[in-house]
Coordinates of N, CA, C and O in Angstrom, one line a residue:
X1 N 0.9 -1.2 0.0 CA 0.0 0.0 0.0 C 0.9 1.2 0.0 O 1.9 1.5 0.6
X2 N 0.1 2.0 -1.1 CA 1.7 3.2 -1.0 C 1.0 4.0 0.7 O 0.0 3.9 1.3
X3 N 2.2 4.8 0.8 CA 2.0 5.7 2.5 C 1.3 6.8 1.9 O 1.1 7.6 2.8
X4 N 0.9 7.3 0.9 CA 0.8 8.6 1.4 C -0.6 8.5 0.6 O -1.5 9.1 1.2
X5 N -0.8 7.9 -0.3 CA -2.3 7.7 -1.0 C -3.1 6.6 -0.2 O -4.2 6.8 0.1
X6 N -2.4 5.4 0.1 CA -3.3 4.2 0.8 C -3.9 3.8 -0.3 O -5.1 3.6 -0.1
X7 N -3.4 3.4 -1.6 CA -3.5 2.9 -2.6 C -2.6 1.5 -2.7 O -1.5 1.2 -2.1
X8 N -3.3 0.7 -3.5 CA -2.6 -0.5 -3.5 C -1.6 -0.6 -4.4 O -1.9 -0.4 -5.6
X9 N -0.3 -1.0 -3.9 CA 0.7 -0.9 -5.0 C 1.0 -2.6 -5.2 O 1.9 -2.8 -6.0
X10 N 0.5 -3.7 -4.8 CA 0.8 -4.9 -5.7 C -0.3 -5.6 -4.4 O -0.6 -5.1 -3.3
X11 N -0.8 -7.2 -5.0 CA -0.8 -8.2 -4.0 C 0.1 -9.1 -4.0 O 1.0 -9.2 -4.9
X12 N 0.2 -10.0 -2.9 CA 1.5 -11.1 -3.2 C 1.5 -11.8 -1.8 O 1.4 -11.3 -0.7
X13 N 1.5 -13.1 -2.2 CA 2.0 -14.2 -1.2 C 3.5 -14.3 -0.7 O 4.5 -14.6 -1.4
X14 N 3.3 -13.7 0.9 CA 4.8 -14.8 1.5 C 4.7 -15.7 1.8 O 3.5 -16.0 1.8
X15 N 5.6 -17.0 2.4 CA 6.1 -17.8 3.1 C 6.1 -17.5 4.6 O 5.8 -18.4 5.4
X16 N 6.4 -16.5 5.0 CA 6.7 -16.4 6.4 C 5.8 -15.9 7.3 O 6.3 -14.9 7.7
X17 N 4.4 -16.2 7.9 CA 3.7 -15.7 8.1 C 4.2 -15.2 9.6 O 3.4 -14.4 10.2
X18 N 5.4 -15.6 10.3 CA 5.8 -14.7 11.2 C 6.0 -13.6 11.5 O 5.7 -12.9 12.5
X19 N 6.8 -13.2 9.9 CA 7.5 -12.1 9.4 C 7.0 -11.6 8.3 O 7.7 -12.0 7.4
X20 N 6.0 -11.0 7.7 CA 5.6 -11.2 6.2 C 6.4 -10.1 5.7 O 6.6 -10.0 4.5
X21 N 6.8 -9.4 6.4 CA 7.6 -7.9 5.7 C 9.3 -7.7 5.9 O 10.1 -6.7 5.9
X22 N 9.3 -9.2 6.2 CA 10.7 -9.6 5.7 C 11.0 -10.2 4.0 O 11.9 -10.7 3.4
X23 N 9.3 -9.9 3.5 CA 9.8 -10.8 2.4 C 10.7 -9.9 1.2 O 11.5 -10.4 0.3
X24 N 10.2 -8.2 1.5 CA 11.7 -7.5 0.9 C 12.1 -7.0 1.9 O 11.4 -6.9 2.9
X25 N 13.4 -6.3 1.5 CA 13.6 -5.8 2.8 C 13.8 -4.2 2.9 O 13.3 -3.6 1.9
X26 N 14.2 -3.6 3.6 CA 13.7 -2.3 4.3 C 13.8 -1.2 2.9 O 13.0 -0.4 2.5
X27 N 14.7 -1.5 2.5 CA 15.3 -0.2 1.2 C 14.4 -0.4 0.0 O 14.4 0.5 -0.8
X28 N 13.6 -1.5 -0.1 CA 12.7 -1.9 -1.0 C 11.3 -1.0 -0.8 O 11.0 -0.3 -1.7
X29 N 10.9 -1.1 0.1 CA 9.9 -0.2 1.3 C 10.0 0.7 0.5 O 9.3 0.8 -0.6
X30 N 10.9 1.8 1.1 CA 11.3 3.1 1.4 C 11.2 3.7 -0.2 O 10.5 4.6 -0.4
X31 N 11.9 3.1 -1.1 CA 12.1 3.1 -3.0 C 10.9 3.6 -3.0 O 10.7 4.8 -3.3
X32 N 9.7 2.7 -2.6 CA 9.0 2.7 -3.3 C 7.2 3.7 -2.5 O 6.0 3.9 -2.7
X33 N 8.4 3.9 -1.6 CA 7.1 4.3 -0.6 C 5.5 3.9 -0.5 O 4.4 4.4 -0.9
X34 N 6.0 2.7 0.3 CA 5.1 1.8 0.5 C 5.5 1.0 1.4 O 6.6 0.7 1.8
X35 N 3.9 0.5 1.9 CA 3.8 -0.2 3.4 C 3.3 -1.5 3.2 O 2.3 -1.7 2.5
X36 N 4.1 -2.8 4.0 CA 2.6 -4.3 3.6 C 2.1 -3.9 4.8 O 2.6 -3.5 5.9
X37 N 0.5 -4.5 4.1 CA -0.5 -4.3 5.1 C -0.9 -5.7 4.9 O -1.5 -5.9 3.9
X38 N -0.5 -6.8 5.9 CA -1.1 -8.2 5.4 C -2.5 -8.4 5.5 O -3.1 -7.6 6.2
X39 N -3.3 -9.2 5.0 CA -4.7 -9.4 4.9 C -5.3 -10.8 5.2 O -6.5 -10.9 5.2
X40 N -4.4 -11.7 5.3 CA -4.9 -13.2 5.9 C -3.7 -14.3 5.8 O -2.9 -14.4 4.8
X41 N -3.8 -14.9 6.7 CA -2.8 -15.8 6.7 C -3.5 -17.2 6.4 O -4.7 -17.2 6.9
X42 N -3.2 -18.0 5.8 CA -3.4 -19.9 5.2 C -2.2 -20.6 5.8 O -1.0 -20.4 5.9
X43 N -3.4 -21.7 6.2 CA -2.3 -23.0 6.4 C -1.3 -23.8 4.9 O -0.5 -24.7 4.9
X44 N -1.9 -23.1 4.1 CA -1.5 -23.8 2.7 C -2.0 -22.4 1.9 O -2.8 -21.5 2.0
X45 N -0.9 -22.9 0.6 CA -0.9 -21.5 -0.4 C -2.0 -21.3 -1.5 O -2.0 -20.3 -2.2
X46 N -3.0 -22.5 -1.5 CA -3.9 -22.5 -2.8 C -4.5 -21.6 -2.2 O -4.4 -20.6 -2.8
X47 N -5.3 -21.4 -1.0 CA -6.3 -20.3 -0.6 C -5.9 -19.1 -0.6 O -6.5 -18.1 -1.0
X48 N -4.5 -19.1 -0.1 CA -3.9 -17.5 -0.5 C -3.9 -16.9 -2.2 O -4.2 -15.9 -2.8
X49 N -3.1 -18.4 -2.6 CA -3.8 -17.9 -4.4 C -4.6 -17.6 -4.6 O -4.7 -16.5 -5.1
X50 N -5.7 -18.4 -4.2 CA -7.1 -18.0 -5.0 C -7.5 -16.3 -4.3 O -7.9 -15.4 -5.0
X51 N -7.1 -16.2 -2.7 CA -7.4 -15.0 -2.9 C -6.7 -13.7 -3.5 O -7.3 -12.7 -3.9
X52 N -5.1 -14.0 -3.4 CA -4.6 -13.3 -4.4 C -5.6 -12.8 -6.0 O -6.0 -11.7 -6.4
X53 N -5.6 -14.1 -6.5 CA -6.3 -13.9 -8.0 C -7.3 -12.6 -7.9 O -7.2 -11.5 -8.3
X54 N -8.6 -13.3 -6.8 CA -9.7 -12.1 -6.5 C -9.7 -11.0 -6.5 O -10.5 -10.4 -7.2
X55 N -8.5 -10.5 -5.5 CA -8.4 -9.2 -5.4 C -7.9 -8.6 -6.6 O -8.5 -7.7 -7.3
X56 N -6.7 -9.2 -6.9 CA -6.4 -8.2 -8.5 C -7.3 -8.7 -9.5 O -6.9 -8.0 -10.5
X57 N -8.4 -9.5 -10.0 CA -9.5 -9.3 -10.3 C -10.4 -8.2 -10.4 O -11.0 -7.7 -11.4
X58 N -10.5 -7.8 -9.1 CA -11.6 -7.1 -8.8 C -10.7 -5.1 -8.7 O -11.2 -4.0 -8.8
X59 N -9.3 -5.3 -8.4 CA -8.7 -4.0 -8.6 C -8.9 -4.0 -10.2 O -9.4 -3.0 -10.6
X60 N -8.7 -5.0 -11.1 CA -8.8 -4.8 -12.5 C -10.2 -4.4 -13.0 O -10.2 -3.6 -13.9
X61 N -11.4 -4.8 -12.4 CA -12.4 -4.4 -12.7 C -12.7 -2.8 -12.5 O -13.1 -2.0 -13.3
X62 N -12.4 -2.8 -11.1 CA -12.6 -1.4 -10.6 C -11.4 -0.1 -11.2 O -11.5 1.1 -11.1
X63 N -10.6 -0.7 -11.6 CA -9.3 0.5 -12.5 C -8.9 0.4 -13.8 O -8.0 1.1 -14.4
X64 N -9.5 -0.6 -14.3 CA -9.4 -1.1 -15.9 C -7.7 -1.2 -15.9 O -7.1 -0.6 -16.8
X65 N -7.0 -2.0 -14.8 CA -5.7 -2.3 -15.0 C -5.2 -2.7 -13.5 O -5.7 -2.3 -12.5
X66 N -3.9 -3.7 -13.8 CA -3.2 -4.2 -12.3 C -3.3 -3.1 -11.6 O -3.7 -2.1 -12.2
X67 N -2.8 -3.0 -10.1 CA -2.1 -2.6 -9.0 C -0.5 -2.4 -10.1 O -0.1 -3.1 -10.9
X68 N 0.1 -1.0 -9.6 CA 1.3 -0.6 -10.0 C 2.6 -1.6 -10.2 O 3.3 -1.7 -11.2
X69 N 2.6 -2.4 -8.9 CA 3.9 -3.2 -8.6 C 3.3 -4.7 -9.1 O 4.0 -5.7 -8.8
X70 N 2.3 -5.0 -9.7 CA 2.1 -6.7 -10.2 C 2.1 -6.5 -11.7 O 1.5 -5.8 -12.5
X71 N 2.8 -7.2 -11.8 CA 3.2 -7.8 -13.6 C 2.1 -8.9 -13.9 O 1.8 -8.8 -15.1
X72 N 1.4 -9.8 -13.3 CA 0.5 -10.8 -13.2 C -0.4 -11.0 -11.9 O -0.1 -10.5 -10.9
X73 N -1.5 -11.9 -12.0 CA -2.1 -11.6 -11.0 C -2.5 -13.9 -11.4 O -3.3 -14.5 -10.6

């Protein structure tokens, strides 16, 4: 989510649901001014895909294009 709009700049699955904002690291952030804001954690990754897919789905519907930072959804 960028900081200063609260707009969505990508979705994306981590691995680490301890740490999710270890998955870049700090200087990645700051580039790009932006914050993760996580939205659900899965025991397994197909549910986080499928909700991945959804949302940039439905940002595509609502903006006739991805989120800034996803190449694919």
């Amino acid at each position: 989510v960028y900081n200063d709009t609260n707009d969505v700049y990508k979705y994306g699955i981590t691995g680490d649901p301890d740490d999710p904002e270890s998955r870049y690291p700090a200087s990645w952030y700051t580039a790009r001014n932006v914050r993760m804001e996580p939205i659900a954690t899965f025991d397994s990754r197909a549910p986080a895909r499928m909700l991945e897919y959804g949302l940039c789905g439905a940002y595509v519907a609502a903006n006739g294009r991805l989120p800034d930072g996803s190449s694919r959804c």
